[in-house]
Amino acid sequence: MPRHPDTNRPIGIFDSGLGGLTVVKELVAALPKENLVYFGDTARVPYGTKSRETIIRYSREIVEVLLKYKVKMIVVACNTASSLALDVLKRECPVPVVGVIDPGVRKAALSTKSKKVGIIATQSTVKSGKYTQRLNDFQPHIHVVSQPCPLFVPLVEEGWFEHDITRRIAQEYLNGLKKMGVDTLILGCTHYPLLKKTIGRVMGKKVALIDSAREVAMEVKDILQKMNMLRIVSGKAYYLYLVSDEPNIFKYRAVSFLGKSVKNVKKHSF
Ligand code: DGL
């Protein structure tokens, strides 16, 4: 099959704010040649407490912006937007749209032996029931227990990954799941991979922590390969970061999510 002429087009990726950078990190590792345009909706974060209508409206607005940058596909890095808006976006969007739910669910379904899987996420993600629904689509006999952990997002944004307070809050949130005997825990929020150590200490070594970022990157690679849209030219990849609020705060905080500094950050006002 001839290579599509527009392989230089960037991959579009969005999140409610900074958290989606955990997915960017894996995308860059898996696909170092790909150009990326990231949208962080920093003016309207958090999404995790908002209604379905609002999340769909915000997501549509961001997709419209990304399409102006001629993206060849869109990654919905936000778990809340993936839970509440993915179906709508997939129907409406002229390019492929990938969310973060299914890649994590597949990995969890393969990992669990006890058939008891825990999910921690934002309130809106848990309320949507999407993770439970998709897990049961993959494996009908899995017992799923969900737990919203709303305080985790501000703790991560504060950089308190292993703080004593974080450990105590994690115990409070996770003790119930531990008692239920889950052997697999889905980290169903962009911010939670940064708390992996603390969550792991509370849950114990026998519980597998599922972070879908790497699986998402693999799925993106697979889709681009199938479409013959992988960028193969030798020039360096470019990364553009669009934010809906002050770029400097994003720049300052991005380092802990991405593991390196970001340069090209621009403000986009709706
Ligand atoms: N990005 C959100 C998610 O993964 C977490 C932050 C928020 O509530 O907006 O669900």
Short mmCIF file of C-alpha atoms and ligand atoms in Angstrom, two decimals:
data_model
loop_
_atom_site.label_atom_id
_atom_site.label_comp_id
_atom_site.label_asym_id
_atom_site.label_seq_id
_atom_site.Cartn_x
_atom_site.Cartn_y
_atom_site.Cartn_z
CA MET A 1 0.00 0.00 0.00
CA PRO A 2 1.47 3.44 -0.86
CA ARG A 3 2.25 5.66 2.12
CA HIS A 4 -0.32 8.38 2.67
CA PRO A 5 1.13 11.79 1.59
CA ASP A 6 0.08 13.51 4.81
CA THR A 7 2.03 11.46 7.33
CA ASN A 8 3.59 14.69 8.63
CA ARG A 9 0.26 15.71 10.11
CA PRO A 10 0.42 15.74 13.91
CA ILE A 11 -1.37 13.50 16.38
CA GLY A 12 -3.86 15.54 18.41
CA ILE A 13 -4.18 14.77 22.11
CA PHE A 14 -6.21 16.45 24.80
CA ASP A 15 -6.91 16.46 28.50
CA SER A 16 -8.60 18.67 31.06
CA GLY A 17 -5.19 20.04 32.01
CA LEU A 18 -1.77 18.65 32.78
CA GLY A 19 -2.56 15.00 33.47
CA GLY A 20 -2.64 13.96 29.82
CA LEU A 21 1.09 14.57 29.71
CA THR A 22 1.49 11.10 31.28
CA VAL A 23 0.08 9.80 27.98
CA VAL A 24 2.25 12.18 25.92
CA LYS A 25 5.31 10.75 27.67
CA GLU A 26 4.45 7.22 26.50
CA LEU A 27 3.48 8.43 23.01
CA VAL A 28 6.84 10.15 22.59
CA ALA A 29 8.63 6.99 23.78
CA ALA A 30 6.69 4.71 21.42
CA LEU A 31 6.52 7.07 18.45
CA PRO A 32 9.49 9.48 18.63
CA LYS A 33 9.07 10.69 15.06
CA GLU A 34 5.46 11.78 15.39
CA ASN A 35 4.50 15.45 15.60
CA LEU A 36 2.13 16.20 18.49
CA VAL A 37 -0.37 18.93 19.27
CA TYR A 38 -1.53 18.74 22.89
CA PHE A 39 -4.49 20.66 24.28
CA GLY A 40 -4.74 21.12 28.06
CA ASP A 41 -7.99 22.77 29.11
CA THR A 42 -6.35 24.46 32.09
CA ALA A 43 -8.98 27.20 32.37
CA ARG A 44 -11.81 24.69 32.86
CA VAL A 45 -10.11 21.88 34.81
CA PRO A 46 -11.32 19.79 36.68
CA TYR A 47 -13.56 17.74 34.43
CA GLY A 48 -13.92 15.05 37.07
CA THR A 49 -16.81 16.75 38.88
CA LYS A 50 -18.71 17.99 35.82
CA SER A 51 -21.79 16.71 34.01
CA ARG A 52 -21.89 14.68 30.80
CA GLU A 53 -23.33 17.61 28.81
CA THR A 54 -20.52 19.90 29.91
CA ILE A 55 -17.80 17.35 29.21
CA ILE A 56 -19.23 16.69 25.74
CA ARG A 57 -19.40 20.42 24.98
CA TYR A 58 -15.83 21.04 26.15
CA SER A 59 -14.52 18.00 24.25
CA ARG A 60 -16.23 19.05 21.04
CA GLU A 61 -14.73 22.54 21.30
CA ILE A 62 -11.24 21.11 21.77
CA VAL A 63 -11.60 18.63 18.91
CA GLU A 64 -12.61 21.52 16.65
CA VAL A 65 -9.38 23.34 17.59
CA LEU A 66 -7.24 20.24 17.03
CA LEU A 67 -8.81 19.62 13.62
CA LYS A 68 -7.70 23.12 12.57
CA TYR A 69 -4.16 21.86 13.13
CA LYS A 70 -4.91 19.08 10.62
CA VAL A 71 -4.36 16.27 13.13
CA LYS A 72 -4.39 12.78 11.63
CA MET A 73 -5.95 11.24 14.74
CA ILE A 74 -7.11 12.28 18.20
CA VAL A 75 -6.22 10.76 21.56
CA VAL A 76 -8.60 11.54 24.40
CA ALA A 77 -6.08 11.30 27.23
CA CYS A 78 -8.58 12.33 29.91
CA ASN A 79 -10.38 9.41 31.58
CA THR A 80 -13.41 11.54 32.39
CA ALA A 81 -13.77 12.73 28.77
CA SER A 82 -13.13 9.17 27.55
CA SER A 83 -15.92 7.90 29.83
CA LEU A 84 -18.47 10.54 28.92
CA ALA A 85 -17.71 11.90 25.45
CA LEU A 86 -15.77 9.27 23.49
CA ASP A 87 -18.78 7.68 21.77
CA VAL A 88 -20.03 11.08 20.59
CA LEU A 89 -16.58 12.16 19.37
CA LYS A 90 -16.03 8.88 17.51
CA ARG A 91 -19.34 9.34 15.70
CA GLU A 92 -18.70 12.95 14.73
CA CYS A 93 -14.98 13.11 14.06
CA PRO A 94 -13.51 12.77 10.54
CA VAL A 95 -10.28 11.22 11.94
CA PRO A 96 -9.85 8.17 14.25
CA VAL A 97 -10.42 8.88 17.96
CA VAL A 98 -8.80 6.77 20.68
CA GLY A 99 -9.70 6.88 24.38
CA VAL A 100 -7.93 5.57 27.46
CA ILE A 101 -10.62 3.26 28.85
CA ASP A 102 -10.41 0.19 26.59
CA PRO A 103 -6.61 -0.16 26.61
CA GLY A 104 -6.62 -0.18 30.46
CA VAL A 105 -9.61 -2.51 30.62
CA ARG A 106 -7.97 -5.05 28.29
CA LYS A 107 -4.82 -5.08 30.40
CA ALA A 108 -6.81 -5.46 33.64
CA ALA A 109 -8.96 -8.28 32.25
CA LEU A 110 -5.79 -10.17 31.32
CA SER A 111 -4.14 -9.47 34.68
CA THR A 112 -6.81 -10.54 37.16
CA LYS A 113 -6.83 -14.07 38.56
CA SER A 114 -9.27 -13.49 41.42
CA LYS A 115 -11.71 -11.88 38.95
CA LYS A 116 -12.04 -8.98 41.35
CA VAL A 117 -10.92 -5.70 39.83
CA GLY A 118 -10.86 -2.30 41.51
CA ILE A 119 -11.20 1.01 39.69
CA ILE A 120 -10.16 4.35 41.11
CA ALA A 121 -11.11 7.46 39.17
CA THR A 122 -12.81 10.86 39.36
CA GLN A 123 -16.40 11.14 40.56
CA SER A 124 -17.76 11.68 37.03
CA THR A 125 -15.85 8.68 35.63
CA VAL A 126 -17.11 6.39 38.41
CA LYS A 127 -20.66 7.73 38.03
CA SER A 128 -20.61 7.04 34.28
CA GLY A 129 -20.13 3.29 34.95
CA LYS A 130 -18.08 3.11 31.75
CA TYR A 131 -15.13 1.16 33.17
CA THR A 132 -17.46 -1.43 34.75
CA GLN A 133 -19.43 -1.74 31.53
CA ARG A 134 -16.35 -2.22 29.35
CA LEU A 135 -14.74 -4.69 31.79
CA ASN A 136 -17.91 -6.76 31.76
CA ASP A 137 -18.02 -6.57 27.95
CA PHE A 138 -14.53 -8.10 27.87
CA GLN A 139 -15.12 -10.60 30.69
CA PRO A 140 -18.69 -10.92 31.99
CA HIS A 141 -17.73 -12.64 35.26
CA ILE A 142 -15.42 -10.01 36.63
CA HIS A 143 -16.55 -8.43 39.88
CA VAL A 144 -15.82 -4.71 39.68
CA VAL A 145 -15.54 -2.31 42.62
CA SER A 146 -15.20 1.43 41.93
CA GLN A 147 -13.95 4.13 44.23
CA PRO A 148 -13.80 7.85 43.46
CA CYS A 149 -10.64 9.51 44.83
CA PRO A 150 -11.27 13.26 44.30
CA LEU A 151 -8.45 14.45 46.57
CA PHE A 152 -5.77 12.68 44.53
CA VAL A 153 -5.85 15.22 41.67
CA PRO A 154 -5.03 18.31 43.81
CA LEU A 155 -2.40 16.31 45.74
CA VAL A 156 -0.64 15.41 42.49
CA GLU A 157 -0.90 18.98 41.18
CA GLU A 158 0.74 20.06 44.45
CA GLY A 159 3.57 17.57 43.81
CA TRP A 160 2.82 15.61 47.02
CA PHE A 161 3.37 12.19 45.49
CA GLU A 162 4.73 10.49 48.59
CA HIS A 163 3.71 12.92 51.31
CA ASP A 164 2.45 11.52 54.59
CA ILE A 165 -0.94 13.18 54.04
CA THR A 166 -1.20 11.52 50.64
CA ARG A 167 -0.49 8.12 52.18
CA ARG A 168 -3.19 8.63 54.82
CA ILE A 169 -5.75 9.76 52.25
CA ALA A 170 -4.82 6.79 50.05
CA GLN A 171 -5.40 4.43 52.99
CA GLU A 172 -8.80 5.98 53.59
CA TYR A 173 -9.83 5.61 49.95
CA LEU A 174 -8.28 2.21 49.27
CA ASN A 175 -8.90 0.16 52.42
CA GLY A 176 -12.34 -0.94 51.23
CA LEU A 177 -10.94 -2.20 47.91
CA LYS A 178 -8.16 -4.01 49.74
CA LYS A 179 -10.66 -5.77 52.02
CA MET A 180 -12.70 -6.86 48.99
CA GLY A 181 -9.63 -8.77 47.78
CA VAL A 182 -9.09 -7.08 44.40
CA ASP A 183 -5.89 -8.36 42.77
CA THR A 184 -5.88 -5.71 40.04
CA LEU A 185 -6.45 -1.97 40.37
CA ILE A 186 -7.06 0.31 37.40
CA LEU A 187 -5.59 3.77 37.84
CA GLY A 188 -8.49 5.37 35.95
CA CYS A 189 -7.34 8.98 36.02
CA THR A 190 -4.49 10.75 34.26
CA HIS A 191 -2.99 11.93 37.58
CA TYR A 192 -2.88 8.63 39.45
CA PRO A 193 0.21 7.09 37.78
CA LEU A 194 2.20 9.74 39.66
CA LEU A 195 0.94 8.24 42.93
CA LYS A 196 1.87 4.69 41.93
CA LYS A 197 4.39 4.27 44.75
CA THR A 198 2.00 5.44 47.46
CA ILE A 199 -0.95 3.48 46.06
CA GLY A 200 1.27 0.40 45.67
CA ARG A 201 2.41 0.60 49.30
CA VAL A 202 -1.18 0.79 50.53
CA MET A 203 -2.50 -2.00 48.28
CA GLY A 204 0.48 -4.33 48.75
CA LYS A 205 2.79 -6.03 46.29
CA LYS A 206 0.28 -8.66 45.18
CA VAL A 207 -2.09 -6.13 43.62
CA ALA A 208 -1.30 -5.20 40.00
CA LEU A 209 -1.65 -1.49 39.28
CA ILE A 210 -2.88 -0.83 35.75
CA ASP A 211 -1.82 2.40 34.11
CA SER A 212 -3.15 2.54 30.57
CA ALA A 213 -0.77 5.18 29.10
CA ARG A 214 1.61 2.67 27.53
CA GLU A 215 -1.24 0.58 26.08
CA VAL A 216 -2.77 3.74 24.62
CA ALA A 217 0.52 4.54 22.87
CA MET A 218 0.63 1.00 21.46
CA GLU A 219 -2.93 1.32 20.18
CA VAL A 220 -2.12 4.63 18.49
CA LYS A 221 0.91 3.05 16.83
CA ASP A 222 -1.17 0.13 15.66
CA ILE A 223 -3.87 2.37 14.16
CA LEU A 224 -1.33 4.58 12.36
CA GLN A 225 0.44 1.50 11.02
CA LYS A 226 -2.82 0.07 9.70
CA MET A 227 -3.72 3.40 8.05
CA ASN A 228 -0.21 3.61 6.64
CA MET A 229 0.09 6.97 8.35
CA LEU A 230 3.24 6.57 10.47
CA ARG A 231 5.63 9.47 9.97
CA ILE A 232 8.87 8.09 8.56
CA VAL A 233 10.71 11.22 7.40
CA SER A 234 13.98 12.00 9.15
CA GLY A 235 13.31 15.59 10.39
CA LYS A 236 12.88 16.19 14.13
CA ALA A 237 9.36 15.93 15.52
CA TYR A 238 7.65 19.08 16.79
CA TYR A 239 5.55 19.38 19.91
CA LEU A 240 3.01 22.15 20.37
CA TYR A 241 1.14 22.63 23.64
CA LEU A 242 -2.06 24.66 23.66
CA VAL A 243 -3.63 25.69 26.94
CA SER A 244 -6.79 27.63 27.74
CA ASP A 245 -5.20 29.47 30.70
CA GLU A 246 -1.84 31.02 31.56
CA PRO A 247 0.98 29.10 29.76
CA ASN A 248 3.61 29.72 32.47
CA ILE A 249 1.80 27.71 35.17
CA PHE A 250 1.46 24.84 32.72
CA LYS A 251 5.15 25.08 31.81
CA TYR A 252 6.18 25.06 35.47
CA ARG A 253 4.07 22.05 36.43
CA ALA A 254 4.52 20.03 33.24
CA VAL A 255 7.97 18.81 34.27
CA SER A 256 6.69 16.40 36.92
CA PHE A 257 4.22 14.83 34.49
CA LEU A 258 6.50 14.64 31.48
CA GLY A 259 9.87 14.21 33.13
CA LYS A 260 11.27 17.12 31.10
CA SER A 261 10.45 20.72 30.38
CA VAL A 262 8.07 21.89 27.66
CA LYS A 263 8.88 24.79 25.39
CA ASN A 264 6.29 25.53 22.80
CA VAL A 265 3.26 26.49 24.96
CA LYS A 266 0.60 28.84 23.58
CA LYS A 267 -2.62 30.15 24.98
CA HIS A 268 -5.81 29.38 23.09
CA SER A 269 -8.95 31.31 24.07
CA PHE A 270 -12.33 29.88 23.09
N1 DGL B 1 -7.94 14.35 33.48
C1 DGL B 1 -8.92 13.93 34.46
C2 DGL B 1 -9.17 12.42 34.30
O1 DGL B 1 -8.33 11.68 33.83
C3 DGL B 1 -8.49 14.24 35.87
C4 DGL B 1 -8.48 15.71 36.21
C5 DGL B 1 -9.86 16.33 36.12
O2 DGL B 1 -10.74 16.07 36.98
O3 DGL B 1 -10.06 17.08 35.18
O4 DGL B 1 -10.23 11.96 34.66
#
